[in-house]
mmCIF file with all atom_site columns, C-alpha atoms in Angstrom:
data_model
loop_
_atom_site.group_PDB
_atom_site.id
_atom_site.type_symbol
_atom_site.label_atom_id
_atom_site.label_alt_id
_atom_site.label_comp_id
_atom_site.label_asym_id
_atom_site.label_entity_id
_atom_site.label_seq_id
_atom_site.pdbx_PDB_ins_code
_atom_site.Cartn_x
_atom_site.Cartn_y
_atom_site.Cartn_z
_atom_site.occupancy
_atom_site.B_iso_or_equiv
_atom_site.pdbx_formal_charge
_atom_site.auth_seq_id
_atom_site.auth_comp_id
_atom_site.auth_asym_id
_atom_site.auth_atom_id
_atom_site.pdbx_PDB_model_num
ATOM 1  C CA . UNK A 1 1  ? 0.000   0.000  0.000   1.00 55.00 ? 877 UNK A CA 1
ATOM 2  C CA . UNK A 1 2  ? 0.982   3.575  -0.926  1.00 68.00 ? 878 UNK A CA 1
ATOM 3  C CA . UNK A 1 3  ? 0.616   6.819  -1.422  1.00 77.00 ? 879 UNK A CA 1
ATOM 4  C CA . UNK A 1 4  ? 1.678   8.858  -4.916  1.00 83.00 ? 880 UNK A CA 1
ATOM 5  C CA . UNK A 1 5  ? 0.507   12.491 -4.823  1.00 83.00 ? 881 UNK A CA 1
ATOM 6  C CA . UNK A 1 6  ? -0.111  14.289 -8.006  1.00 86.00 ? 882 UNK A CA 1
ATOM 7  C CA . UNK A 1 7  ? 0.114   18.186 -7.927  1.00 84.00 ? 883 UNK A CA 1
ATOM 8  C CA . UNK A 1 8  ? -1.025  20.004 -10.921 1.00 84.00 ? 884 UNK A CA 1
ATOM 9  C CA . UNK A 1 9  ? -1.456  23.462 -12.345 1.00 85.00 ? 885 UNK A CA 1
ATOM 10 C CA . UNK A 1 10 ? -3.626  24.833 -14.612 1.00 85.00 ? 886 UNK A CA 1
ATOM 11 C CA . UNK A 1 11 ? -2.294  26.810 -17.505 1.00 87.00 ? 887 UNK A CA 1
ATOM 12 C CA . UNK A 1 12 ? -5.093  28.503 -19.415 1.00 87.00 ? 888 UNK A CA 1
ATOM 13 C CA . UNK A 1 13 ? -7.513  25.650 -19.371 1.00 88.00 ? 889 UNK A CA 1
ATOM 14 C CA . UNK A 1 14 ? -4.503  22.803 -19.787 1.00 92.00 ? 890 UNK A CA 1
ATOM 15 C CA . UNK A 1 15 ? -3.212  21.320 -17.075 1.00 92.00 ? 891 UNK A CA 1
ATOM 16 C CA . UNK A 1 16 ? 0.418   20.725 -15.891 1.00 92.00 ? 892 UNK A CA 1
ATOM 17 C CA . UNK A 1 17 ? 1.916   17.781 -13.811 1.00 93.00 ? 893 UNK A CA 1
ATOM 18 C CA . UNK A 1 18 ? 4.398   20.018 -11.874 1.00 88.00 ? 894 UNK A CA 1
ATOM 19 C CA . UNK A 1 19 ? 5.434   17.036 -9.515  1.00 89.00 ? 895 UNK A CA 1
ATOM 20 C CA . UNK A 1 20 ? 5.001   13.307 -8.150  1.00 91.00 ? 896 UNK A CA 1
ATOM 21 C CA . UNK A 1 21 ? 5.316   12.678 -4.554  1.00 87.00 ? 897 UNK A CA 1
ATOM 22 C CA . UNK A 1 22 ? 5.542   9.040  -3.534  1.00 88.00 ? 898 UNK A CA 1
ATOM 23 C CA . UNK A 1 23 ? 3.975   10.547 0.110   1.00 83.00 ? 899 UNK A CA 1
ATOM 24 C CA . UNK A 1 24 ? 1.297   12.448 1.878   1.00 81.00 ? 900 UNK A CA 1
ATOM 25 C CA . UNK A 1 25 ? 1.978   15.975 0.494   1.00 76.00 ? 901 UNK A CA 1
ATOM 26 C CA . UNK A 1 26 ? 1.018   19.561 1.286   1.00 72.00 ? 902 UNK A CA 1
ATOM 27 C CA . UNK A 1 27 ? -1.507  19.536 -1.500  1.00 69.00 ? 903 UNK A CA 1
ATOM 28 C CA . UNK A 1 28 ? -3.495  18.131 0.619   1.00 69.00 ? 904 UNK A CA 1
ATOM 29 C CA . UNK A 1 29 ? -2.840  19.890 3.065   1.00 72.00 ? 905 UNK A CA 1
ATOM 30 C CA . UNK A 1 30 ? -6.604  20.699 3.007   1.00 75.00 ? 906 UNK A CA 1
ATOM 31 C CA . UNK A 1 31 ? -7.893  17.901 4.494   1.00 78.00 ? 907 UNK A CA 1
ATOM 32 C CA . UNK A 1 32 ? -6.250  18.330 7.997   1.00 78.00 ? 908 UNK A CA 1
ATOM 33 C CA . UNK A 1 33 ? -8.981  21.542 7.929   1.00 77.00 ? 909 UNK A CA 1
ATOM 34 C CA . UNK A 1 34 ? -11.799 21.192 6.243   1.00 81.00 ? 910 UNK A CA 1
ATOM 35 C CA . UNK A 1 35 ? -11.870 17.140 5.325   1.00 84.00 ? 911 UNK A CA 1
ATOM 36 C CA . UNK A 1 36 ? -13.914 14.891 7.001   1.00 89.00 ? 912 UNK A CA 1
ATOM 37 C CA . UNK A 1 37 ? -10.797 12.348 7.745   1.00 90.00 ? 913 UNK A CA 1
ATOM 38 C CA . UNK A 1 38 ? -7.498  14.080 6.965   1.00 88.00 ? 914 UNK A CA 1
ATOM 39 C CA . UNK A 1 39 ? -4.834  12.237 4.934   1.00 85.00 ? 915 UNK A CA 1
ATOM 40 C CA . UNK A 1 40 ? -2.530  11.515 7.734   1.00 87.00 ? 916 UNK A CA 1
ATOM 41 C CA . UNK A 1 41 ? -5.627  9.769  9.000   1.00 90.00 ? 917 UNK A CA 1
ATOM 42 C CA . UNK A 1 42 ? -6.275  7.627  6.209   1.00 87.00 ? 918 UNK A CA 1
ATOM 43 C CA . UNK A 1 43 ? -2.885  6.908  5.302   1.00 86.00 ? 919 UNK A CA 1
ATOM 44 C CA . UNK A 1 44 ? -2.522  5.401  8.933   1.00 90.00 ? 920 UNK A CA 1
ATOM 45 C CA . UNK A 1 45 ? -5.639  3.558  8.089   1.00 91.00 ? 921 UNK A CA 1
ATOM 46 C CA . UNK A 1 46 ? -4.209  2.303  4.795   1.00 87.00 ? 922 UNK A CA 1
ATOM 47 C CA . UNK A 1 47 ? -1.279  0.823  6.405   1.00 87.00 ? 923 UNK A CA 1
ATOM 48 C CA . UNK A 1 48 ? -2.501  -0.606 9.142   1.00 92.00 ? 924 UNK A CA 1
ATOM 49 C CA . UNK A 1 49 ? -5.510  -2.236 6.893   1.00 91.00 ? 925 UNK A CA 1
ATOM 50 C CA . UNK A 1 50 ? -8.182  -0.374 8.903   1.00 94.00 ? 926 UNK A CA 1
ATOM 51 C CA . UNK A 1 51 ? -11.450 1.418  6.754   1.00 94.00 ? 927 UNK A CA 1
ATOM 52 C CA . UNK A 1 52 ? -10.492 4.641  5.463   1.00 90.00 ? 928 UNK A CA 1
ATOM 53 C CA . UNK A 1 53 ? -12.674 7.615  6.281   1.00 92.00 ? 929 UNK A CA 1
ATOM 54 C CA . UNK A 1 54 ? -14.404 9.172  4.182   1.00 91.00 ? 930 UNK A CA 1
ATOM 55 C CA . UNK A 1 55 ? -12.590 11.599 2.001   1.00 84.00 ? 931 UNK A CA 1
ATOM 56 C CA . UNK A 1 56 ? -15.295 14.023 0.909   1.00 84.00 ? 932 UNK A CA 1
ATOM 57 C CA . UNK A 1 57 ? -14.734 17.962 1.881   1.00 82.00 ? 933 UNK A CA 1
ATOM 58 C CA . UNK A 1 58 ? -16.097 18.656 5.891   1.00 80.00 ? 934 UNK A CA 1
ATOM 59 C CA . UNK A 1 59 ? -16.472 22.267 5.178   1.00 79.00 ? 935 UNK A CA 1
ATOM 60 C CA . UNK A 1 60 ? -15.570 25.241 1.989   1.00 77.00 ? 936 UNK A CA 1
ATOM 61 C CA . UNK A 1 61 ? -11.962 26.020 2.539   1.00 72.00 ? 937 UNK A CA 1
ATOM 62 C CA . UNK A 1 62 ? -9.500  28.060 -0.334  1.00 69.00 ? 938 UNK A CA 1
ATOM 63 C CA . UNK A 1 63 ? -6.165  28.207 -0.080  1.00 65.00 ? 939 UNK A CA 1
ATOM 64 C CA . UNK A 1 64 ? -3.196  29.367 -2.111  1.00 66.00 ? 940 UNK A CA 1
ATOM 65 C CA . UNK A 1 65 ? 0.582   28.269 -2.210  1.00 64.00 ? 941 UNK A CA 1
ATOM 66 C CA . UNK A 1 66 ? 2.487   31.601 -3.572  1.00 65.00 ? 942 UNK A CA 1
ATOM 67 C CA . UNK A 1 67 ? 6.429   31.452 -4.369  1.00 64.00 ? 943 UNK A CA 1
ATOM 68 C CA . UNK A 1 68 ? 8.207   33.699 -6.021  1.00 63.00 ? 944 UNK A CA 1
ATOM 69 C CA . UNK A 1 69 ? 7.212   37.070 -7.234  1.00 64.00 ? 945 UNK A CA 1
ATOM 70 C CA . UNK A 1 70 ? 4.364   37.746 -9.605  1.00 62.00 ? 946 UNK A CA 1
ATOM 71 C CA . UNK A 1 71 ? 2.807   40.822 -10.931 1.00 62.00 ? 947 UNK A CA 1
ATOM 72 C CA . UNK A 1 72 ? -0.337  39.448 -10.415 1.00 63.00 ? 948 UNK A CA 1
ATOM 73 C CA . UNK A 1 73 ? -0.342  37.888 -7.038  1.00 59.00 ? 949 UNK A CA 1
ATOM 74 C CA . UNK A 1 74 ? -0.505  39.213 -4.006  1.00 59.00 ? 950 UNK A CA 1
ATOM 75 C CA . UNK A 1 75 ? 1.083   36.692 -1.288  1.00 59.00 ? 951 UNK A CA 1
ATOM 76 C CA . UNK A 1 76 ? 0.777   39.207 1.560   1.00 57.00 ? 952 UNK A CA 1
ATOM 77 C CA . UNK A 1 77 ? -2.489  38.750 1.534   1.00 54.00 ? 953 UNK A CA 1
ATOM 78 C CA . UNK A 1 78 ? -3.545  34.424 2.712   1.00 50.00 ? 954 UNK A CA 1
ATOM 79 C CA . UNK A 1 79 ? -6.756  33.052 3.265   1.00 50.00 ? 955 UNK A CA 1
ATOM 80 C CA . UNK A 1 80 ? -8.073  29.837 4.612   1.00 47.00 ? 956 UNK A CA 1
#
């Protein structure tokens, strides 16, 4: 059992693998907030052959990763 994360981007409507993380990884970050069972949770689960939880949103969350300097973007400014 494993865990391969896929984090893409979206460049004008096609979208970019930008990396492959054999791993929980922060782009899923989400989950610890606003999931109903986080991904730490269920990777625990997975190893240990228990149920996973469900993985369906708990709540509306945004969030934004922002490196490096961009005209348009504004990382001084975060929500969650």
């Amino acid at each position: 059992m494993g865990v391969l994360s896929i984090e893409l981007f979206d460049e004008g409507g096609k979208l970019r693998v930008n990396e492959l993380a054999p791993r929980v990884h922060n782009s899923g970050h989400w989950s610890q907030n606003a999931g109903v069972t986080s991904q730490f949770t269920n990777h625990i689960r997975a190893i240990t052959d228990t149920r996973p939880g469900a993985t369906d949103p708990g709540r509306s969350q945004a969030w934004s990763i922002c490196s490096g300097e961009h005209p348009l973007m504004n990382c001084s400014r975060r929500r969650t």
